[in-house]
């Protein structure tokens, strides 16, 4: 799921937060 962060910066905050 780390790759999802690269494709979508917004998803990164949503997923990691």
mmCIF file as Biopython writes it, N, C-alpha, C and O atoms, coordinates in Angstrom:
data_model
#
loop_
_atom_site.group_PDB
_atom_site.id
_atom_site.type_symbol
_atom_site.label_atom_id
_atom_site.label_alt_id
_atom_site.label_comp_id
_atom_site.label_asym_id
_atom_site.label_entity_id
_atom_site.label_seq_id
_atom_site.pdbx_PDB_ins_code
_atom_site.Cartn_x
_atom_site.Cartn_y
_atom_site.Cartn_z
_atom_site.occupancy
_atom_site.B_iso_or_equiv
_atom_site.auth_seq_id
_atom_site.auth_asym_id
_atom_site.pdbx_PDB_model_num
ATOM 1  N N  . UNK A ? 1  ? 0.833  -1.215 0.000  1.0 0.0 1  A 1 
ATOM 2  C CA . UNK A ? 1  ? 0.000  0.000  0.000  1.0 0.0 1  A 1 
ATOM 3  C C  . UNK A ? 1  ? 0.866  1.263  0.000  1.0 0.0 1  A 1 
ATOM 4  O O  . UNK A ? 1  ? 0.362  2.382  -0.087 1.0 0.0 1  A 1 
ATOM 5  N N  . UNK A ? 2  ? 2.170  1.055  0.099  1.0 0.0 2  A 1 
ATOM 6  C CA . UNK A ? 2  ? 3.076  2.192  0.083  1.0 0.0 2  A 1 
ATOM 7  C C  . UNK A ? 2  ? 3.018  2.921  -1.250 1.0 0.0 2  A 1 
ATOM 8  O O  . UNK A ? 2  ? 3.202  4.136  -1.333 1.0 0.0 2  A 1 
ATOM 9  N N  . UNK A ? 3  ? 2.756  2.135  -2.294 1.0 0.0 3  A 1 
ATOM 10 C CA . UNK A ? 3  ? 2.718  2.716  -3.637 1.0 0.0 3  A 1 
ATOM 11 C C  . UNK A ? 3  ? 1.539  3.673  -3.790 1.0 0.0 3  A 1 
ATOM 12 O O  . UNK A ? 3  ? 1.598  4.618  -4.577 1.0 0.0 3  A 1 
ATOM 13 N N  . UNK A ? 4  ? 0.489  3.429  -3.050 1.0 0.0 4  A 1 
ATOM 14 C CA . UNK A ? 4  ? -0.699 4.274  -3.142 1.0 0.0 4  A 1 
ATOM 15 C C  . UNK A ? 4  ? -0.350 5.724  -2.775 1.0 0.0 4  A 1 
ATOM 16 O O  . UNK A ? 4  ? -0.936 6.673  -3.296 1.0 0.0 4  A 1 
ATOM 17 N N  . UNK A ? 5  ? 0.606  5.862  -1.878 1.0 0.0 5  A 1 
ATOM 18 C CA . UNK A ? 5  ? 1.009  7.204  -1.454 1.0 0.0 5  A 1 
ATOM 19 C C  . UNK A ? 5  ? 1.628  7.969  -2.615 1.0 0.0 5  A 1 
ATOM 20 O O  . UNK A ? 5  ? 1.405  9.168  -2.781 1.0 0.0 5  A 1 
ATOM 21 N N  . UNK A ? 6  ? 2.403  7.255  -3.405 1.0 0.0 6  A 1 
ATOM 22 C CA . UNK A ? 6  ? 3.085  7.911  -4.527 1.0 0.0 6  A 1 
ATOM 23 C C  . UNK A ? 6  ? 2.088  8.355  -5.605 1.0 0.0 6  A 1 
ATOM 24 O O  . UNK A ? 6  ? 2.235  9.417  -6.210 1.0 0.0 6  A 1 
ATOM 25 N N  . UNK A ? 7  ? 1.090  7.529  -5.821 1.0 0.0 7  A 1 
ATOM 26 C CA . UNK A ? 7  ? 0.120  7.859  -6.868 1.0 0.0 7  A 1 
ATOM 27 C C  . UNK A ? 7  ? -0.826 8.961  -6.412 1.0 0.0 7  A 1 
ATOM 28 O O  . UNK A ? 7  ? -1.285 9.764  -7.225 1.0 0.0 7  A 1 
ATOM 29 N N  . UNK A ? 8  ? -1.119 9.002  -5.114 1.0 0.0 8  A 1 
ATOM 30 C CA . UNK A ? 8  ? -2.032 10.027 -4.603 1.0 0.0 8  A 1 
ATOM 31 C C  . UNK A ? 8  ? -1.526 10.612 -3.277 1.0 0.0 8  A 1 
ATOM 32 O O  . UNK A ? 8  ? -1.588 9.954  -2.239 1.0 0.0 8  A 1 
ATOM 33 N N  . UNK A ? 9  ? -1.034 11.829 -3.322 1.0 0.0 9  A 1 
ATOM 34 C CA . UNK A ? 9  ? -0.512 12.502 -2.125 1.0 0.0 9  A 1 
ATOM 35 C C  . UNK A ? 9  ? -1.606 12.683 -1.067 1.0 0.0 9  A 1 
ATOM 36 O O  . UNK A ? 9  ? -1.346 12.583 0.133  1.0 0.0 9  A 1 
ATOM 37 N N  . UNK A ? 10 ? -2.819 12.946 -1.527 1.0 0.0 10 A 1 
ATOM 38 C CA . UNK A ? 10 ? -3.933 13.137 -0.597 1.0 0.0 10 A 1 
ATOM 39 C C  . UNK A ? 10 ? -4.220 11.847 0.151  1.0 0.0 10 A 1 
ATOM 40 O O  . UNK A ? 10 ? -4.505 11.861 1.348  1.0 0.0 10 A 1 
ATOM 41 N N  . UNK A ? 11 ? -4.144 10.760 -0.548 1.0 0.0 11 A 1 
ATOM 42 C CA . UNK A ? 11 ? -4.404 9.450  0.058  1.0 0.0 11 A 1 
ATOM 43 C C  . UNK A ? 11 ? -3.374 9.168  1.149  1.0 0.0 11 A 1 
ATOM 44 O O  . UNK A ? 11 ? -3.663 8.492  2.137  1.0 0.0 11 A 1 
ATOM 45 N N  . UNK A ? 12 ? -2.188 9.691  0.955  1.0 0.0 12 A 1 
ATOM 46 C CA . UNK A ? 12 ? -1.116 9.473  1.926  1.0 0.0 12 A 1 
ATOM 47 C C  . UNK A ? 12 ? -1.536 10.006 3.293  1.0 0.0 12 A 1 
ATOM 48 O O  . UNK A ? 12 ? -1.442 9.297  4.295  1.0 0.0 12 A 1 
ATOM 49 N N  . UNK A ? 13 ? -1.985 11.221 3.333  1.0 0.0 13 A 1 
ATOM 50 C CA . UNK A ? 13 ? -2.402 11.828 4.600  1.0 0.0 13 A 1 
ATOM 51 C C  . UNK A ? 13 ? -3.634 11.122 5.151  1.0 0.0 13 A 1 
ATOM 52 O O  . UNK A ? 13 ? -3.761 10.922 6.359  1.0 0.0 13 A 1 
ATOM 53 N N  . UNK A ? 14 ? -4.518 10.755 4.271  1.0 0.0 14 A 1 
ATOM 54 C CA . UNK A ? 14 ? -5.758 10.108 4.683  1.0 0.0 14 A 1 
ATOM 55 C C  . UNK A ? 14 ? -5.485 8.715  5.232  1.0 0.0 14 A 1 
ATOM 56 O O  . UNK A ? 14 ? -6.148 8.263  6.165  1.0 0.0 14 A 1 
ATOM 57 N N  . UNK A ? 15 ? -4.520 8.054  4.655  1.0 0.0 15 A 1 
ATOM 58 C CA . UNK A ? 15 ? -4.227 6.674  5.051  1.0 0.0 15 A 1 
ATOM 59 C C  . UNK A ? 15 ? -3.313 6.635  6.274  1.0 0.0 15 A 1 
ATOM 60 O O  . UNK A ? 15 ? -3.510 5.829  7.183  1.0 0.0 15 A 1 
ATOM 61 N N  . UNK A ? 16 ? -2.319 7.507  6.286  1.0 0.0 16 A 1 
ATOM 62 C CA . UNK A ? 16 ? -1.343 7.474  7.381  1.0 0.0 16 A 1 
ATOM 63 C C  . UNK A ? 16 ? -1.858 8.188  8.627  1.0 0.0 16 A 1 
ATOM 64 O O  . UNK A ? 16 ? -1.386 7.928  9.734  1.0 0.0 16 A 1 
ATOM 65 N N  . UNK A ? 17 ? -2.802 9.066  8.455  1.0 0.0 17 A 1 
ATOM 66 C CA . UNK A ? 17 ? -3.304 9.818  9.602  1.0 0.0 17 A 1 
ATOM 67 C C  . UNK A ? 17 ? -4.298 9.013  10.401 1.0 0.0 17 A 1 
ATOM 68 O O  . UNK A ? 17 ? -4.821 9.497  11.404 1.0 0.0 17 A 1 
#
